[in-house]
Amino acid sequence: MSSHVSESGFRQVAIIGLGLIGGSIGLAAQEALPDLRVTAFDADEQVRIRARERGLAHEVFGDIAGAVADADLVVLCVPVRAMGEVAAMLQGALKPGAVVSDVGSCKQSVADAIAAALPGQPLVPAHPVAGTEHSGPGAGFATLFRNRWCILTPAADTPPEAARHTADFWTALGANVEIMDARHHDLVLAITSHVPHLIAYTIVGTASDLEDVTRSEVIKYSAGGFRDFTRIAASDPTMWRDVFLSNKEAVLEVLQRFSEDLSALQRAIRWEDGDALFDHFTQTRAVRRSIIEEGQDDARPDFGRRDHGGDGGMGEGGTDGGGDQPR
Ligand code: NAP
């Protein structure tokens, strides 16, 4: 074990769950913080074998206590509804004062579940707004978080040093860190990520259920817009089931507003109100322009994805933020 305190203030990080996000943290941390020791746990032996082949951590454990024994930072990278159960497996295994964090796409429910399982342990929930539609130990890559936002939602009683070191860790991985209230995070992500996923899942389902348009026609002419939805709708079913069940209130609130706005557009089409449609589409175009200006996407027709070598899904897939970096 390194005796150095790395740039982030931590000597050892333990990653729990070596899927897309856990694997990417492992690769990015080893690259950016050479003095940091990176350990990891995954319950699945095949995943551990693949993780060792890919060098996702310095040491990959099959027992969770071994992985976290000397860790100063423990990051839970499992589906949001598994966070509480996994945190309970850490009872009695953590160093006193070790910071517990997670990467869940919903923050309030996850923070409540972890805090209930590990009372008194410093907790700094995090959400890297970066991802692809791919999952598992082969999916991660070191540059996933570069120039993406990572939102931290520490509670009011979280020791400031724990939050500061966790922020430094994510900054070292290339992310831009923002501190936010957990409930506000859940509302912001409901509109920017969760409801867009639900719309993609809906439209792709509707297209495949249509009787008068064949499936081969849908695939053949998908470049008309449909294929961009299919990338998002290919995101991991377990992860997204958990996101909707864990952020139920905010998603339902945003969905209500969305349905009203959809009805207004429906009415404009029915009554041939071209001005209403034109004004609406002009406003939405300006939003797209702002996203490109802020460097959160690429203006090229293929979003620059082919050039980057990755197929650049959006994680939260497209989702939880565009993932147009190379693998
Ligand atoms: P992933 O690639 O599917 O990996 C999931 C990991 O969780 C695997 O290591 C898996 O273990 C483990 N796991 C699954 N169910 C479990 C359970 N019941 N108990 C314990 N471990 C379990 O998923 P991911 O995309 O990395 O997502 C991980 C977390 O990151 C989620 O909370 C998600 O909300 C969040 N997130 C995802 C994205 C994205 O775009 N994908 C972006 C930001 C944040 P096995 O190997 O044993 O199956």
Coordinates of C-alpha atoms and ligand atoms in Angstrom, one line a residue:
M1 CA 0.0 0.0 0.0
S2 CA 1.3 3.5 -0.8
S3 CA 2.1 5.5 2.2
H4 CA 1.5 8.7 0.2
V5 CA -1.6 10.8 0.6
S6 CA -2.7 11.2 -3.0
E7 CA -3.6 14.6 -4.5
S8 CA -7.2 13.8 -3.5
G9 CA -6.4 13.5 0.2
F10 CA -7.1 9.7 0.1
R11 CA -4.6 6.9 0.2
Q12 CA -6.9 4.1 -0.9
V13 CA -10.2 4.0 -2.7
A14 CA -12.4 0.9 -2.8
I15 CA -14.9 0.5 -5.7
I16 CA -17.9 -1.7 -5.0
G17 CA -19.3 -3.0 -8.3
L18 CA -17.2 -3.1 -11.5
G19 CA -19.7 -2.2 -14.2
L20 CA -19.5 0.8 -16.5
I21 CA -19.2 3.5 -13.8
G22 CA -17.1 1.5 -11.3
G23 CA -14.7 0.3 -14.0
S24 CA -14.3 3.8 -15.4
I25 CA -13.5 5.2 -11.9
G26 CA -10.9 2.5 -11.4
L27 CA -9.2 3.2 -14.8
A28 CA -9.4 7.0 -14.4
A29 CA -8.2 7.0 -10.8
Q30 CA -5.1 4.9 -11.6
E31 CA -4.3 7.2 -14.5
A32 CA -4.9 10.5 -12.7
L33 CA -3.7 9.6 -9.1
P34 CA -0.6 7.4 -9.2
D35 CA -0.2 7.5 -5.4
L36 CA -3.7 6.3 -4.8
R37 CA -4.2 2.5 -4.2
V38 CA -7.4 1.3 -6.0
T39 CA -9.1 -1.8 -4.7
A40 CA -12.4 -3.2 -5.9
F41 CA -15.1 -5.8 -5.1
D42 CA -17.5 -7.5 -7.4
A43 CA -19.7 -10.4 -6.4
D44 CA -19.5 -12.1 -9.8
E45 CA -16.4 -14.3 -10.5
Q46 CA -16.5 -13.8 -14.3
V47 CA -16.7 -10.1 -13.8
R48 CA -13.6 -10.2 -11.4
I49 CA -11.7 -12.2 -14.1
R50 CA -12.5 -9.6 -16.8
A51 CA -11.8 -6.7 -14.4
R52 CA -8.3 -8.2 -13.7
E53 CA -7.6 -8.7 -17.4
R54 CA -8.5 -5.0 -18.0
G55 CA -6.7 -3.7 -14.9
L56 CA -9.7 -1.9 -13.6
A57 CA -8.1 -1.8 -10.1
H58 CA -4.8 -2.7 -8.5
E59 CA -6.5 -5.5 -6.6
V60 CA -9.9 -7.1 -7.2
F61 CA -11.5 -8.9 -4.3
G62 CA -14.2 -11.5 -4.0
D63 CA -14.9 -10.5 -0.4
I64 CA -16.2 -7.1 0.3
A65 CA -14.5 -6.7 3.7
G66 CA -11.1 -7.3 2.1
A67 CA -11.7 -4.6 -0.5
V68 CA -12.6 -1.9 2.0
A69 CA -10.4 -2.8 5.0
D70 CA -7.9 -0.1 4.5
A71 CA -9.9 2.3 2.3
D72 CA -10.3 6.0 3.1
L73 CA -13.0 6.3 0.4
V74 CA -15.5 3.6 -0.5
V75 CA -17.6 4.3 -3.7
L76 CA -20.8 2.2 -4.2
C77 CA -21.3 1.7 -8.0
V78 CA -24.3 -0.6 -8.0
P79 CA -28.0 0.0 -9.1
V80 CA -29.7 2.5 -6.9
R81 CA -32.1 0.1 -5.3
A82 CA -29.2 -2.2 -4.2
M83 CA -27.3 0.6 -2.4
G84 CA -28.9 0.1 1.0
E85 CA -28.3 -3.7 0.9
V86 CA -24.7 -3.3 -0.2
A87 CA -24.0 -0.6 2.4
A88 CA -25.3 -3.0 5.1
M89 CA -22.6 -5.5 3.9
L90 CA -20.0 -2.9 5.0
Q91 CA -21.2 -2.7 8.6
G92 CA -18.2 -3.4 10.8
A93 CA -15.8 -3.6 7.8
L94 CA -14.9 0.1 7.4
K95 CA -12.0 2.0 8.9
P96 CA -13.4 4.6 11.3
G97 CA -13.8 7.9 9.4
A98 CA -13.7 6.3 6.0
V99 CA -15.8 8.3 3.6
V100 CA -18.7 6.5 2.0
S101 CA -19.9 7.7 -1.4
D102 CA -21.9 6.3 -4.3
V103 CA -22.6 7.2 -8.0
G104 CA -26.3 6.6 -8.1
S105 CA -28.5 8.5 -10.5
C106 CA -31.0 9.4 -7.8
K107 CA -29.7 11.0 -4.6
Q108 CA -32.2 11.5 -1.8
S109 CA -33.4 7.9 -1.6
V110 CA -29.9 6.5 -2.0
A111 CA -28.5 8.8 0.7
D112 CA -31.3 7.8 3.1
A113 CA -30.7 4.1 2.5
I114 CA -26.9 4.3 3.0
A115 CA -27.2 6.5 6.0
A116 CA -29.6 4.1 7.6
A117 CA -27.2 1.2 7.0
L118 CA -24.0 3.0 8.1
P119 CA -25.0 5.6 10.8
G120 CA -22.2 7.9 11.8
Q121 CA -20.0 7.2 8.8
P122 CA -19.1 10.3 6.8
L123 CA -21.3 10.2 3.6
V124 CA -20.8 12.2 0.5
P125 CA -23.2 11.1 -2.2
A126 CA -22.1 11.7 -5.8
H127 CA -23.6 11.5 -9.3
P128 CA -21.2 11.7 -12.3
V129 CA -23.4 13.0 -15.1
A130 CA -21.7 10.8 -17.6
G131 CA -22.4 7.5 -19.1
T132 CA -23.1 5.3 -22.1
E133 CA -25.7 2.8 -22.9
H134 CA -23.2 0.0 -22.3
S135 CA -22.7 -1.9 -19.0
G136 CA -20.5 -4.4 -17.3
P137 CA -16.8 -4.8 -16.8
G138 CA -15.9 -4.3 -20.4
A139 CA -17.7 -1.0 -20.8
G140 CA -15.6 1.4 -18.7
F141 CA -13.0 3.8 -20.0
A142 CA -10.6 6.3 -18.3
T143 CA -11.9 9.4 -20.0
L144 CA -15.6 9.0 -19.2
F145 CA -15.8 11.7 -16.6
R146 CA -13.6 14.3 -18.4
N147 CA -15.3 17.6 -18.8
R148 CA -18.6 16.1 -17.4
W149 CA -20.3 17.3 -14.3
C150 CA -20.2 15.4 -11.1
I151 CA -22.9 16.5 -8.6
L152 CA -22.1 16.0 -4.9
T153 CA -25.0 16.1 -2.4
P154 CA -23.5 16.1 1.1
A155 CA -25.9 16.5 4.0
A156 CA -25.7 19.6 6.2
D157 CA -23.9 17.5 9.0
T158 CA -21.3 16.0 6.6
P159 CA -17.8 16.9 7.8
P160 CA -16.5 19.6 5.3
E161 CA -13.2 17.8 4.9
A162 CA -15.0 14.6 3.7
A163 CA -16.9 16.7 1.0
R164 CA -13.7 18.5 0.1
H165 CA -11.6 15.4 -0.4
T166 CA -14.4 13.7 -2.4
A167 CA -14.6 16.9 -4.6
D168 CA -10.9 16.8 -5.1
F169 CA -11.1 13.1 -6.1
W170 CA -13.7 13.8 -8.9
T171 CA -11.8 16.9 -10.0
A172 CA -8.6 14.7 -10.4
L173 CA -10.7 12.3 -12.6
G174 CA -11.4 15.2 -14.9
A175 CA -15.0 16.1 -13.8
N176 CA -16.4 19.5 -13.0
V177 CA -17.8 19.3 -9.5
E178 CA -21.0 21.0 -8.3
I179 CA -22.6 20.8 -4.8
M180 CA -26.4 20.5 -4.8
D181 CA -29.2 19.7 -2.4
A182 CA -30.2 16.1 -3.0
R183 CA -33.9 16.8 -3.6
H184 CA -33.1 19.5 -6.1
H185 CA -30.7 17.1 -7.8
D186 CA -33.5 14.6 -8.2
L187 CA -35.8 17.2 -9.8
V188 CA -33.1 18.5 -12.2
L189 CA -32.2 15.0 -13.3
A190 CA -35.8 14.1 -13.7
I191 CA -36.1 16.7 -16.5
T192 CA -32.6 16.3 -18.0
S193 CA -32.2 12.6 -17.9
H194 CA -35.0 10.4 -16.4
V195 CA -38.0 11.7 -18.3
P196 CA -36.0 11.8 -21.6
H197 CA -35.2 8.1 -21.1
L198 CA -38.9 7.4 -20.4
I199 CA -39.9 9.1 -23.7
A200 CA -37.2 7.1 -25.6
Y201 CA -38.4 3.9 -24.0
T202 CA -42.0 4.8 -25.0
I203 CA -41.4 5.8 -28.6
V204 CA -39.2 2.8 -29.3
G205 CA -41.9 0.6 -27.8
T206 CA -44.7 2.3 -29.8
A207 CA -42.7 1.9 -33.1
S208 CA -42.3 -1.8 -32.5
D209 CA -46.0 -2.2 -31.7
L210 CA -47.3 -0.4 -34.8
E211 CA -49.4 -2.7 -37.1
D212 CA -49.3 -0.7 -40.3
V213 CA -45.5 -0.1 -40.4
T214 CA -43.3 -3.1 -40.4
R215 CA -40.3 -3.5 -38.1
S216 CA -38.0 -3.7 -41.1
E217 CA -39.3 -0.3 -42.3
V218 CA -38.7 1.2 -38.9
I219 CA -35.1 0.0 -38.9
K220 CA -34.5 0.9 -42.6
Y221 CA -35.7 4.5 -42.2
S222 CA -34.5 5.0 -38.6
A223 CA -32.1 7.8 -39.6
G224 CA -35.1 10.1 -39.7
G225 CA -34.8 10.6 -35.9
F226 CA -35.8 7.3 -34.5
R227 CA -32.3 5.8 -34.1
D228 CA -31.3 8.5 -31.7
F229 CA -34.0 7.4 -29.4
T230 CA -33.0 3.7 -29.8
R231 CA -29.6 4.4 -28.4
I232 CA -31.1 5.8 -25.2
A233 CA -33.7 3.1 -25.1
A234 CA -30.9 0.5 -25.2
S235 CA -29.7 1.5 -21.7
D236 CA -29.5 -1.0 -18.9
P237 CA -33.0 -2.2 -17.8
T238 CA -32.1 -2.9 -14.2
M239 CA -30.5 0.5 -13.7
W240 CA -33.4 2.3 -15.3
R241 CA -36.1 0.3 -13.5
D242 CA -34.4 1.4 -10.3
V243 CA -34.1 5.0 -11.3
F244 CA -37.8 5.4 -12.0
L245 CA -38.8 3.6 -8.8
S246 CA -36.3 5.6 -6.7
N247 CA -37.1 9.0 -8.2
K248 CA -40.8 8.5 -8.5
E249 CA -42.1 11.8 -7.2
A250 CA -39.9 14.1 -9.3
V251 CA -40.4 11.9 -12.4
L252 CA -44.2 12.0 -12.0
E253 CA -44.1 15.8 -11.4
V254 CA -42.1 16.5 -14.6
L255 CA -44.2 13.9 -16.6
Q256 CA -47.3 15.8 -15.6
R257 CA -45.9 19.0 -17.1
F258 CA -44.7 17.2 -20.2
S259 CA -48.1 15.7 -20.8
E260 CA -49.7 19.2 -20.7
D261 CA -47.1 20.5 -23.1
L262 CA -47.6 17.6 -25.4
S263 CA -51.3 18.2 -25.4
A264 CA -50.7 21.8 -26.4
L265 CA -48.6 20.7 -29.4
Q266 CA -51.3 18.2 -30.3
R267 CA -53.9 20.9 -30.2
A268 CA -51.7 23.2 -32.4
I269 CA -51.4 20.4 -35.0
R270 CA -55.1 19.7 -34.9
W271 CA -56.0 23.4 -35.4
E272 CA -53.2 24.0 -37.9
D273 CA -51.7 26.6 -35.6
G274 CA -48.4 27.0 -37.5
D275 CA -47.3 30.0 -35.5
A276 CA -47.5 28.1 -32.2
L277 CA -45.5 25.2 -33.7
F278 CA -42.9 27.5 -35.2
D279 CA -42.4 29.5 -32.0
H280 CA -42.0 26.4 -30.0
F281 CA -39.5 24.8 -32.3
T282 CA -37.5 28.1 -32.4
Q283 CA -37.2 28.1 -28.6
T284 CA -36.1 24.5 -28.5
R285 CA -33.4 25.2 -31.1
A286 CA -31.9 27.8 -28.8
V287 CA -31.6 25.2 -26.0
R288 CA -29.6 23.0 -28.4
R289 CA -27.3 25.9 -29.3
S290 CA -26.6 26.6 -25.6
I291 CA -25.7 22.9 -25.0
I292 CA -23.1 23.0 -27.8
E293 CA -21.7 26.4 -26.7
E294 CA -21.2 25.0 -23.2
G295 CA -19.2 22.0 -24.6
Q296 CA -21.8 19.4 -23.5
D297 CA -22.3 18.0 -27.0
D298 CA -20.8 18.3 -30.5
A299 CA -22.4 20.2 -33.3
R300 CA -21.3 17.7 -36.0
P301 CA -24.2 15.7 -37.5
D302 CA -22.8 12.4 -36.0
F303 CA -22.1 14.3 -32.7
G304 CA -18.4 13.7 -33.4
R305 CA -18.9 10.2 -32.1
R306 CA -17.4 8.2 -35.1
D307 CA -14.3 10.3 -35.0
H308 CA -13.8 9.6 -31.3
G309 CA -13.8 5.9 -31.8
G310 CA -16.6 5.2 -29.4
D311 CA -20.2 4.9 -30.5
G312 CA -20.8 7.4 -27.8
G313 CA -24.1 6.5 -26.4
M314 CA -25.6 8.7 -23.9
G315 CA -25.7 7.0 -20.5
E316 CA -28.0 7.7 -18.3
G317 CA -26.9 6.9 -21.2
G318 CA -27.3 9.0 -23.3
T319 CA -28.2 9.6 -20.7
D320 CA -27.0 10.6 -17.7
G321 CA -24.9 12.7 -19.9
G322 CA -23.4 12.1 -23.2
G323 CA -20.6 9.7 -23.3
D324 CA -18.8 10.5 -26.5
Q325 CA -15.3 9.8 -25.3
P326 CA -13.1 7.1 -26.6
R327 CA -12.9 3.7 -25.0
Ligands
NAP1 P1 -23.5 -1.7 -14.7 O1 -22.5 -1.6 -15.7 O2 -24.7 -2.6 -15.0 O3 -22.9 -2.3 -13.3 C1 -23.7 -2.6 -12.2 C2 -22.8 -3.2 -11.1 O4 -23.7 -3.3 -9.9 C3 -22.2 -4.5 -11.3 O5 -20.9 -4.6 -10.7 C4 -23.1 -5.5 -10.7 O6 -22.5 -6.6 -10.1 C5 -23.6 -4.7 -9.5 N1 -24.9 -5.1 -9.0 C6 -26.0 -5.2 -9.7 N2 -27.1 -5.6 -8.9 C7 -26.5 -5.7 -7.7 C8 -27.1 -6.1 -6.4 N3 -28.4 -6.4 -6.3 N4 -26.3 -6.2 -5.4 C9 -24.9 -5.9 -5.5 N5 -24.4 -5.5 -6.6 C10 -25.2 -5.4 -7.7 O7 -24.1 -0.4 -14.2 P2 -23.5 1.1 -14.2 O8 -24.0 1.8 -15.4 O9 -22.1 1.1 -13.8 O10 -24.4 1.8 -13.0 C11 -23.9 1.7 -11.7 C12 -24.5 2.9 -10.9 O11 -24.1 4.1 -11.6 C13 -26.1 3.0 -10.9 O12 -26.4 3.4 -9.6 C14 -26.4 4.1 -11.9 O13 -27.6 4.7 -11.5 C15 -25.2 5.0 -11.8 N6 -24.9 5.7 -13.0 C16 -25.0 5.2 -14.2 C17 -24.7 5.9 -15.3 C18 -24.9 5.3 -16.7 O14 -25.0 6.1 -17.7 N7 -24.8 4.1 -16.9 C19 -24.3 7.3 -15.2 C20 -24.2 7.8 -13.9 C21 -24.5 7.0 -12.8 P3 -22.3 -8.0 -11.0 O15 -21.1 -7.8 -11.8 O16 -22.2 -9.0 -10.0 O17 -23.5 -8.1 -11.9

